[in-house]
mmCIF file of C-alpha atoms in Angstrom:
data_model
loop_
_atom_site.group_PDB
_atom_site.id
_atom_site.type_symbol
_atom_site.label_atom_id
_atom_site.label_comp_id
_atom_site.label_asym_id
_atom_site.label_seq_id
_atom_site.Cartn_x
_atom_site.Cartn_y
_atom_site.Cartn_z
ATOM 1 C CA MET A 1 -33.652 -19.079 3.800
ATOM 2 C CA TYR A 2 -30.864 -17.835 1.511
ATOM 3 C CA TRP A 3 -27.797 -20.022 1.290
ATOM 4 C CA TYR A 4 -24.361 -19.211 -0.018
ATOM 5 C CA THR A 5 -23.667 -21.990 -2.470
ATOM 6 C CA LEU A 6 -20.551 -23.347 -4.093
ATOM 7 C CA LYS A 7 -20.626 -24.639 -7.656
ATOM 8 C CA LEU A 8 -18.855 -27.963 -7.463
ATOM 9 C CA ARG A 9 -16.806 -28.384 -10.610
ATOM 10 C CA ALA A 10 -16.842 -31.775 -12.273
ATOM 11 C CA MET A 11 -14.425 -33.891 -10.295
ATOM 12 C CA LYS A 12 -12.113 -34.488 -13.233
ATOM 13 C CA GLU A 13 -8.790 -32.849 -12.488
ATOM 14 C CA ILE A 14 -6.568 -32.224 -9.489
ATOM 15 C CA ILE A 15 -3.586 -29.933 -9.989
ATOM 16 C CA VAL A 16 -0.475 -30.614 -7.923
ATOM 17 C CA ALA A 17 2.201 -27.921 -7.560
ATOM 18 C CA ILE A 18 5.574 -29.596 -8.099
ATOM 19 C CA ASP A 19 9.008 -28.115 -7.453
ATOM 20 C CA PHE A 20 10.661 -31.556 -7.184
ATOM 21 C CA SER A 21 11.257 -31.179 -3.457
ATOM 22 C CA SER A 22 10.340 -34.039 -1.137
ATOM 23 C CA CYS A 23 7.555 -31.804 0.189
ATOM 24 C CA SER A 24 5.888 -31.440 -3.205
ATOM 25 C CA LEU A 25 6.266 -35.154 -3.927
ATOM 26 C CA HIS A 26 4.617 -35.831 -0.574
ATOM 27 C CA ALA A 27 1.716 -33.660 -1.785
ATOM 28 C CA LEU A 28 1.616 -35.746 -4.977
ATOM 29 C CA ASP A 29 1.241 -38.948 -2.929
ATOM 30 C CA TYR A 30 -1.651 -37.325 -1.054
ATOM 31 C CA ALA A 31 -3.300 -36.154 -4.281
ATOM 32 C CA ILE A 32 -3.066 -39.605 -5.848
ATOM 33 C CA LEU A 33 -4.940 -41.195 -2.944
ATOM 34 C CA MET A 34 -7.633 -38.527 -3.275
ATOM 35 C CA ALA A 35 -7.799 -38.910 -7.058
ATOM 36 C CA ASN A 36 -8.343 -42.645 -6.656
ATOM 37 C CA LYS A 37 -11.231 -41.956 -4.292
ATOM 38 C CA ILE A 38 -13.014 -39.529 -6.630
ATOM 39 C CA GLU A 39 -11.743 -40.986 -9.922
ATOM 40 C CA ALA A 40 -9.901 -37.867 -11.021
ATOM 41 C CA ASN A 41 -6.970 -37.088 -13.295
ATOM 42 C CA ILE A 42 -3.840 -35.450 -11.903
ATOM 43 C CA GLN A 43 -2.036 -32.604 -13.630
ATOM 44 C CA MET A 44 1.400 -31.864 -12.186
ATOM 45 C CA VAL A 45 2.757 -28.380 -12.840
ATOM 46 C CA TRP A 46 6.184 -26.796 -12.491
ATOM 47 C CA VAL A 47 6.705 -23.069 -12.969
ATOM 48 C CA ASP A 48 9.966 -21.614 -14.259
ATOM 49 C CA THR A 49 10.469 -18.401 -12.283
ATOM 50 C CA SER A 50 13.745 -17.344 -13.943
ATOM 51 C CA GLU A 51 14.024 -14.143 -15.984
ATOM 52 C CA GLN A 52 15.543 -14.161 -19.467
ATOM 53 C CA LYS A 53 17.984 -11.272 -19.948
ATOM 54 C CA ASP A 54 20.213 -12.308 -22.848
ATOM 55 C CA VAL A 55 21.039 -15.158 -25.211
ATOM 56 C CA LEU A 56 23.050 -17.005 -22.554
ATOM 57 C CA PHE A 57 20.093 -16.953 -20.179
ATOM 58 C CA GLU A 58 17.805 -18.167 -22.958
ATOM 59 C CA ILE A 59 20.102 -21.149 -23.589
ATOM 60 C CA GLN A 60 20.250 -21.949 -19.885
ATOM 61 C CA ASP A 61 16.474 -21.556 -19.653
ATOM 62 C CA HIS A 62 15.982 -24.031 -22.494
ATOM 63 C CA GLU A 63 18.332 -26.550 -20.868
ATOM 64 C CA THR A 64 16.531 -26.165 -17.538
ATOM 65 C CA ARG A 65 13.144 -26.829 -19.125
ATOM 66 C CA LEU A 66 14.492 -29.943 -20.865
ATOM 67 C CA GLU A 67 15.909 -31.152 -17.561
ATOM 68 C CA HIS A 68 12.602 -30.626 -15.747
ATOM 69 C CA LYS A 69 10.684 -32.241 -18.588
ATOM 70 C CA GLN A 70 12.811 -35.336 -18.049
ATOM 71 C CA TYR A 71 12.137 -35.150 -14.298
ATOM 72 C CA PHE A 72 8.420 -35.145 -15.017
ATOM 73 C CA GLU A 73 8.636 -38.036 -17.457
ATOM 74 C CA ASP A 74 10.433 -40.023 -14.755
ATOM 75 C CA LEU A 75 7.715 -39.085 -12.237
ATOM 76 C CA VAL A 76 4.967 -40.195 -14.603
ATOM 77 C CA GLU A 77 6.700 -43.527 -15.094
ATOM 78 C CA LYS A 78 7.165 -43.953 -11.337
ATOM 79 C CA TYR A 79 3.673 -42.907 -10.211
ATOM 80 C CA LYS A 80 1.325 -43.789 -13.077
ATOM 81 C CA ASP A 81 0.505 -47.260 -11.755
ATOM 82 C CA LYS A 82 -0.521 -45.765 -8.392
ATOM 83 C CA LEU A 83 -3.363 -43.904 -10.095
ATOM 84 C CA ASN A 84 -6.177 -46.431 -10.458
ATOM 85 C CA LYS A 85 -8.383 -44.876 -13.141
ATOM 86 C CA GLY A 86 -7.232 -41.348 -13.861
ATOM 87 C CA LYS A 87 -4.445 -40.014 -16.056
ATOM 88 C CA LEU A 88 -1.184 -38.587 -14.709
ATOM 89 C CA SER A 89 0.258 -35.760 -16.804
ATOM 90 C CA PHE A 90 2.366 -32.610 -16.441
ATOM 91 C CA LYS A 91 2.800 -29.080 -17.706
ATOM 92 C CA LEU A 92 5.689 -26.638 -17.585
ATOM 93 C CA ARG A 93 4.841 -22.958 -17.194
ATOM 94 C CA LYS A 94 6.872 -19.772 -16.917
ATOM 95 C CA GLY A 95 6.139 -16.755 -14.726
ATOM 96 C CA LYS A 96 4.961 -16.216 -11.159
ATOM 97 C CA VAL A 97 4.149 -19.485 -9.450
ATOM 98 C CA PHE A 98 0.788 -18.547 -7.925
ATOM 99 C CA HIS A 99 -0.365 -16.767 -11.097
ATOM 100 C CA GLU A 100 0.519 -19.589 -13.472
ATOM 101 C CA ILE A 101 -1.070 -22.239 -11.273
ATOM 102 C CA ALA A 102 -4.219 -20.124 -10.978
ATOM 103 C CA VAL A 103 -4.377 -19.610 -14.760
ATOM 104 C CA LEU A 104 -3.911 -23.326 -15.411
ATOM 105 C CA ALA A 105 -6.575 -24.251 -12.856
ATOM 106 C CA LYS A 106 -9.027 -21.879 -14.528
ATOM 107 C CA GLN A 107 -8.204 -23.097 -18.034
ATOM 108 C CA ASP A 108 -8.596 -26.743 -17.047
ATOM 109 C CA GLU A 109 -11.613 -26.094 -14.793
ATOM 110 C CA ALA A 110 -9.735 -27.932 -12.065
ATOM 111 C CA PHE A 111 -11.695 -29.325 -9.144
ATOM 112 C CA LEU A 112 -8.856 -28.908 -6.645
ATOM 113 C CA ILE A 113 -5.235 -27.807 -6.195
ATOM 114 C CA VAL A 114 -2.911 -29.660 -3.816
ATOM 115 C CA ALA A 115 0.320 -28.044 -2.603
ATOM 116 C CA GLY A 116 2.936 -28.605 0.067
ATOM 117 C CA THR A 117 3.593 -25.848 2.580
ATOM 118 C CA HIS A 118 7.375 -25.846 2.454
ATOM 119 C CA GLY A 119 10.139 -27.485 0.476
ATOM 120 C CA VAL A 120 13.920 -27.425 0.392
ATOM 121 C CA SER A 121 15.928 -30.087 -1.406
ATOM 122 C CA GLY A 122 19.623 -30.751 -1.515
ATOM 123 C CA TYR A 123 20.235 -29.011 -4.816
ATOM 124 C CA GLU A 124 18.355 -25.723 -4.613
ATOM 125 C CA GLU A 125 15.990 -23.561 -2.605
ATOM 126 C CA LEU A 126 12.571 -24.214 -4.060
ATOM 127 C CA TRP A 127 9.345 -22.285 -4.286
ATOM 128 C CA ILE A 128 6.670 -24.317 -2.510
ATOM 129 C CA GLY A 129 7.176 -22.696 0.893
ATOM 130 C CA SER A 130 7.094 -19.073 -0.182
ATOM 131 C CA ASN A 131 4.163 -19.551 -2.557
ATOM 132 C CA ALA A 132 1.761 -21.860 -0.695
ATOM 133 C CA TYR A 133 -0.367 -19.066 0.735
ATOM 134 C CA ARG A 134 -0.262 -17.083 -2.507
ATOM 135 C CA ILE A 135 -1.557 -20.147 -4.335
ATOM 136 C CA VAL A 136 -4.393 -20.362 -1.789
ATOM 137 C CA THR A 137 -5.399 -16.707 -2.151
ATOM 138 C CA HIS A 138 -5.250 -16.583 -5.959
ATOM 139 C CA ALA A 139 -6.630 -19.985 -6.923
ATOM 140 C CA PRO A 140 -9.987 -20.117 -8.762
ATOM 141 C CA CYS A 141 -10.806 -23.424 -7.035
ATOM 142 C CA PRO A 142 -10.363 -24.881 -3.534
ATOM 143 C CA VAL A 143 -6.827 -25.681 -2.389
ATOM 144 C CA ILE A 144 -5.561 -28.319 0.016
ATOM 145 C CA THR A 145 -2.215 -27.556 1.633
ATOM 146 C CA LEU A 146 -0.295 -30.049 3.724
ATOM 147 C CA ARG A 147 2.998 -30.282 5.536
ATOM 148 C CA GLN A 148 5.655 -32.826 4.716
ATOM 149 C CA SER A 149 5.514 -34.211 8.249
ATOM 150 C CA LEU A 150 1.936 -35.422 7.679
ATOM 151 C CA GLU A 151 1.505 -39.172 7.816
ATOM 152 C CA ILE A 152 -0.740 -39.713 4.812
ATOM 153 C CA GLU A 153 -3.867 -41.805 5.359
ATOM 154 C CA ASP A 154 -6.184 -43.367 2.792
ATOM 155 C CA GLU A 155 -9.358 -41.960 4.295
ATOM 156 C CA ILE A 156 -10.741 -38.695 5.624
ATOM 157 C CA ASN A 157 -12.706 -39.735 8.703
ATOM 158 C CA THR A 158 -12.986 -36.456 10.585
ATOM 159 C CA MET A 159 -13.298 -32.903 9.259
ATOM 160 C CA VAL A 160 -13.241 -29.692 11.301
ATOM 161 C CA LEU A 161 -15.324 -26.742 10.045
ATOM 162 C CA PRO A 162 -14.699 -23.544 12.009
ATOM 163 C CA VAL A 163 -17.641 -21.123 11.943
ATOM 164 C CA ASP A 164 -17.033 -17.422 12.556
ATOM 165 C CA SER A 165 -19.238 -14.313 12.438
ATOM 166 C CA THR A 166 -19.170 -13.570 8.693
ATOM 167 C CA PRO A 167 -21.659 -14.658 6.004
ATOM 168 C CA GLU A 168 -18.724 -16.022 3.973
ATOM 169 C CA THR A 169 -18.059 -18.705 6.586
ATOM 170 C CA LEU A 170 -21.113 -20.638 5.356
ATOM 171 C CA GLN A 171 -19.933 -20.845 1.770
ATOM 172 C CA LYS A 172 -17.634 -23.776 2.497
ATOM 173 C CA LEU A 173 -20.529 -25.997 3.565
ATOM 174 C CA PRO A 174 -21.548 -27.466 0.169
ATOM 175 C CA PHE A 175 -17.984 -28.370 -0.734
ATOM 176 C CA ALA A 176 -17.265 -29.762 2.713
ATOM 177 C CA VAL A 177 -20.473 -31.794 2.598
ATOM 178 C CA SER A 178 -19.457 -33.270 -0.766
ATOM 179 C CA PHE A 179 -16.176 -34.406 0.795
ATOM 180 C CA ALA A 180 -17.939 -35.793 3.844
ATOM 181 C CA LYS A 181 -20.261 -37.847 1.626
ATOM 182 C CA ILE A 182 -17.413 -39.179 -0.514
ATOM 183 C CA TYR A 183 -15.445 -40.321 2.521
ATOM 184 C CA ASP A 184 -18.370 -40.990 4.875
ATOM 185 C CA ALA A 185 -16.635 -38.621 7.283
ATOM 186 C CA GLN A 186 -17.884 -37.025 10.469
ATOM 187 C CA ILE A 187 -17.889 -33.223 10.557
ATOM 188 C CA HIS A 188 -16.962 -31.312 13.691
ATOM 189 C CA LEU A 189 -18.762 -27.984 13.424
ATOM 190 C CA LEU A 190 -16.665 -25.643 15.531
ATOM 191 C CA SER A 191 -18.071 -22.290 16.676
ATOM 192 C CA VAL A 192 -15.110 -19.960 17.210
ATOM 193 C CA TYR A 193 -15.470 -17.039 19.598
ATOM 194 C CA PRO A 194 -12.716 -14.425 19.867
ATOM 195 C CA THR A 195 -12.549 -13.210 23.453
ATOM 196 C CA PHE A 196 -11.675 -9.697 22.302
ATOM 197 C CA LEU A 197 -14.861 -9.357 20.200
ATOM 198 C CA GLU A 198 -17.754 -10.371 22.426
ATOM 199 C CA SER A 199 -20.111 -8.384 20.208
ATOM 200 C CA LEU A 200 -19.741 -11.004 17.466
ATOM 201 C CA LYS A 201 -21.062 -13.892 19.576
ATOM 202 C CA HIS A 202 -24.626 -13.512 18.294
ATOM 203 C CA LYS A 203 -23.478 -13.672 14.668
ATOM 204 C CA VAL A 204 -21.355 -16.746 15.353
ATOM 205 C CA ASP A 205 -24.336 -18.409 17.043
ATOM 206 C CA SER A 206 -26.635 -17.529 14.136
ATOM 207 C CA ASN A 207 -24.204 -18.950 11.564
ATOM 208 C CA SER A 208 -23.714 -22.076 13.640
ATOM 209 C CA ILE A 209 -27.470 -22.692 13.732
ATOM 210 C CA LYS A 210 -27.701 -22.284 9.952
ATOM 211 C CA ALA A 211 -24.717 -24.585 9.421
ATOM 212 C CA SER A 212 -26.186 -27.236 11.727
ATOM 213 C CA LYS A 213 -29.469 -27.175 9.842
ATOM 214 C CA TYR A 214 -27.670 -27.509 6.516
ATOM 215 C CA LEU A 215 -25.726 -30.537 7.746
ATOM 216 C CA GLU A 216 -28.906 -32.113 9.123
ATOM 217 C CA GLU A 217 -30.736 -31.578 5.831
ATOM 218 C CA ASN A 218 -27.871 -33.279 3.997
ATOM 219 C CA LYS A 219 -27.861 -36.175 6.471
ATOM 220 C CA ILE A 220 -24.265 -35.591 7.546
ATOM 221 C CA ASN A 221 -22.954 -37.164 10.734
ATOM 222 C CA PHE A 222 -21.725 -34.199 12.762
ATOM 223 C CA VAL A 223 -21.042 -32.896 16.248
ATOM 224 C CA HIS A 224 -21.086 -29.278 17.372
ATOM 225 C CA ASP A 225 -18.364 -27.869 19.611
ATOM 226 C CA GLN A 226 -17.021 -24.424 20.404
ATOM 227 C CA VAL A 227 -13.795 -22.702 21.364
ATOM 228 C CA LYS A 228 -13.179 -19.286 22.861
ATOM 229 C CA SER A 229 -9.676 -17.909 22.750
ATOM 230 C CA ASP A 230 -7.445 -14.900 22.147
ATOM 231 C CA ASP A 231 -5.606 -17.054 19.589
ATOM 232 C CA LEU A 232 -8.243 -18.872 17.551
ATOM 233 C CA THR A 233 -5.726 -20.116 14.990
ATOM 234 C CA LYS A 234 -3.868 -21.995 17.713
ATOM 235 C CA ALA A 235 -7.113 -23.094 19.388
ATOM 236 C CA THR A 236 -8.498 -24.474 16.131
ATOM 237 C CA ILE A 237 -5.316 -26.413 15.391
ATOM 238 C CA GLU A 238 -5.236 -27.818 18.921
ATOM 239 C CA TYR A 239 -8.874 -28.866 18.627
ATOM 240 C CA ALA A 240 -8.271 -30.560 15.257
ATOM 241 C CA VAL A 241 -5.247 -32.434 16.607
ATOM 242 C CA GLN A 242 -7.191 -33.495 19.695
ATOM 243 C CA GLN A 243 -9.976 -34.876 17.499
ATOM 244 C CA GLU A 244 -7.439 -36.582 15.224
ATOM 245 C CA ALA A 245 -8.977 -34.721 12.297
ATOM 246 C CA ASN A 246 -7.879 -35.435 8.735
ATOM 247 C CA LEU A 247 -8.933 -32.066 7.315
ATOM 248 C CA ILE A 248 -9.733 -28.497 8.396
ATOM 249 C CA ALA A 249 -11.941 -26.467 6.025
ATOM 250 C CA ILE A 250 -11.873 -22.656 6.013
ATOM 251 C CA MET A 251 -12.868 -19.717 3.855
ATOM 252 C CA THR A 252 -9.966 -17.469 3.021
ATOM 253 C CA GLU A 253 -9.211 -14.339 1.041
ATOM 254 C CA GLN A 254 -7.094 -11.298 1.723
ATOM 255 C CA GLY A 255 -9.058 -8.231 2.648
ATOM 256 C CA VAL A 256 -12.651 -9.487 2.516
ATOM 257 C CA SER A 257 -13.550 -8.589 6.072
ATOM 258 C CA LYS A 258 -11.570 -7.312 9.041
ATOM 259 C CA LYS A 259 -14.045 -9.039 11.350
ATOM 260 C CA SER A 260 -13.472 -12.520 9.979
ATOM 261 C CA VAL A 261 -11.423 -14.855 12.119
ATOM 262 C CA PHE A 262 -9.945 -16.905 9.297
ATOM 263 C CA LEU A 263 -9.258 -14.358 6.581
ATOM 264 C CA GLY A 264 -5.919 -12.695 5.924
ATOM 265 C CA GLN A 265 -3.238 -13.148 8.576
ATOM 266 C CA ASN A 266 -4.975 -15.902 10.541
ATOM 267 C CA ALA A 267 -5.567 -17.947 7.403
ATOM 268 C CA GLN A 268 -1.907 -17.539 6.478
ATOM 269 C CA GLN A 269 -0.901 -18.823 9.908
ATOM 270 C CA LEU A 270 -3.126 -21.856 9.440
ATOM 271 C CA VAL A 271 -1.645 -22.579 6.010
ATOM 272 C CA SER A 272 1.864 -22.327 7.426
ATOM 273 C CA ASN A 273 1.405 -24.023 10.787
ATOM 274 C CA SER A 274 -1.410 -26.554 10.655
ATOM 275 C CA PRO A 275 -0.170 -30.149 10.999
ATOM 276 C CA VAL A 276 -3.599 -31.151 9.685
ATOM 277 C CA PRO A 277 -4.275 -30.766 5.927
ATOM 278 C CA LEU A 278 -6.090 -27.505 5.272
ATOM 279 C CA LEU A 279 -8.873 -27.064 2.709
ATOM 280 C CA SER A 280 -9.110 -23.379 1.767
ATOM 281 C CA ILE A 281 -11.999 -21.939 -0.240
ATOM 282 C CA ARG A 282 -12.181 -18.313 -1.354
ATOM 283 C CA PRO A 283 -15.519 -16.477 -1.380
ATOM 284 C CA GLU A 284 -15.178 -16.001 -5.145
ATOM 285 C CA ASN A 285 -15.319 -19.782 -5.661
ATOM 286 C CA VAL A 286 -19.109 -19.641 -6.114
#
């Protein structure tokens, strides 16, 4: 049987998108707990999105970078003792947020990116909210997005894995299994059936059987459930909340398949609306 596989990068670096909002610092707290579990380093990154137009702007740009460098140095001093074994560092980039984070993740062969899903502070409108989904769809590695309202927990006990009709849906299994083994978590394999596409039921069933076998072979504690709805994004979130899940894992990329439940618009809705942390993996991450 052919399996879509995911090359797990060495678990050495987690990148955290920082815009100095409380939302991004909340994501940093989450990343630190995860880094302690897998013994990883954390690289914080801020992206200067301003455009230089003349000498005055260049001077202001330089002053802004110095100011943010000091912010980062203060963050390192504040958070470094929370990281048990890894190293906490930072980088300042300039350009488009999602592009620069993607480039850095590729250069550093990052294992994971963690980002908040919105962020507004008292001193400026920041970029986490408008860029969270773009980070997800451009990242060369898996991304975890989380909302500021999340009450952070030390462990991941329950993971929800929606399974749709596409071959890509199976690609998240190796990465999800690695997480489940690290945390000794139970996986809820969730077959998702759109009521408006009854013709896809057979494909969903086939993928669910393959996924179940893979989890059995890897000795993962799992249960198999299903939902059928006109709004599978909402149904999946409601299921995850009901199960008190700590993570939802999906495949996502713009434009891969119009038949996929969790690609494109639906994935964006999950990134924006899920109260449960969302692990997003693109089909290219193989």
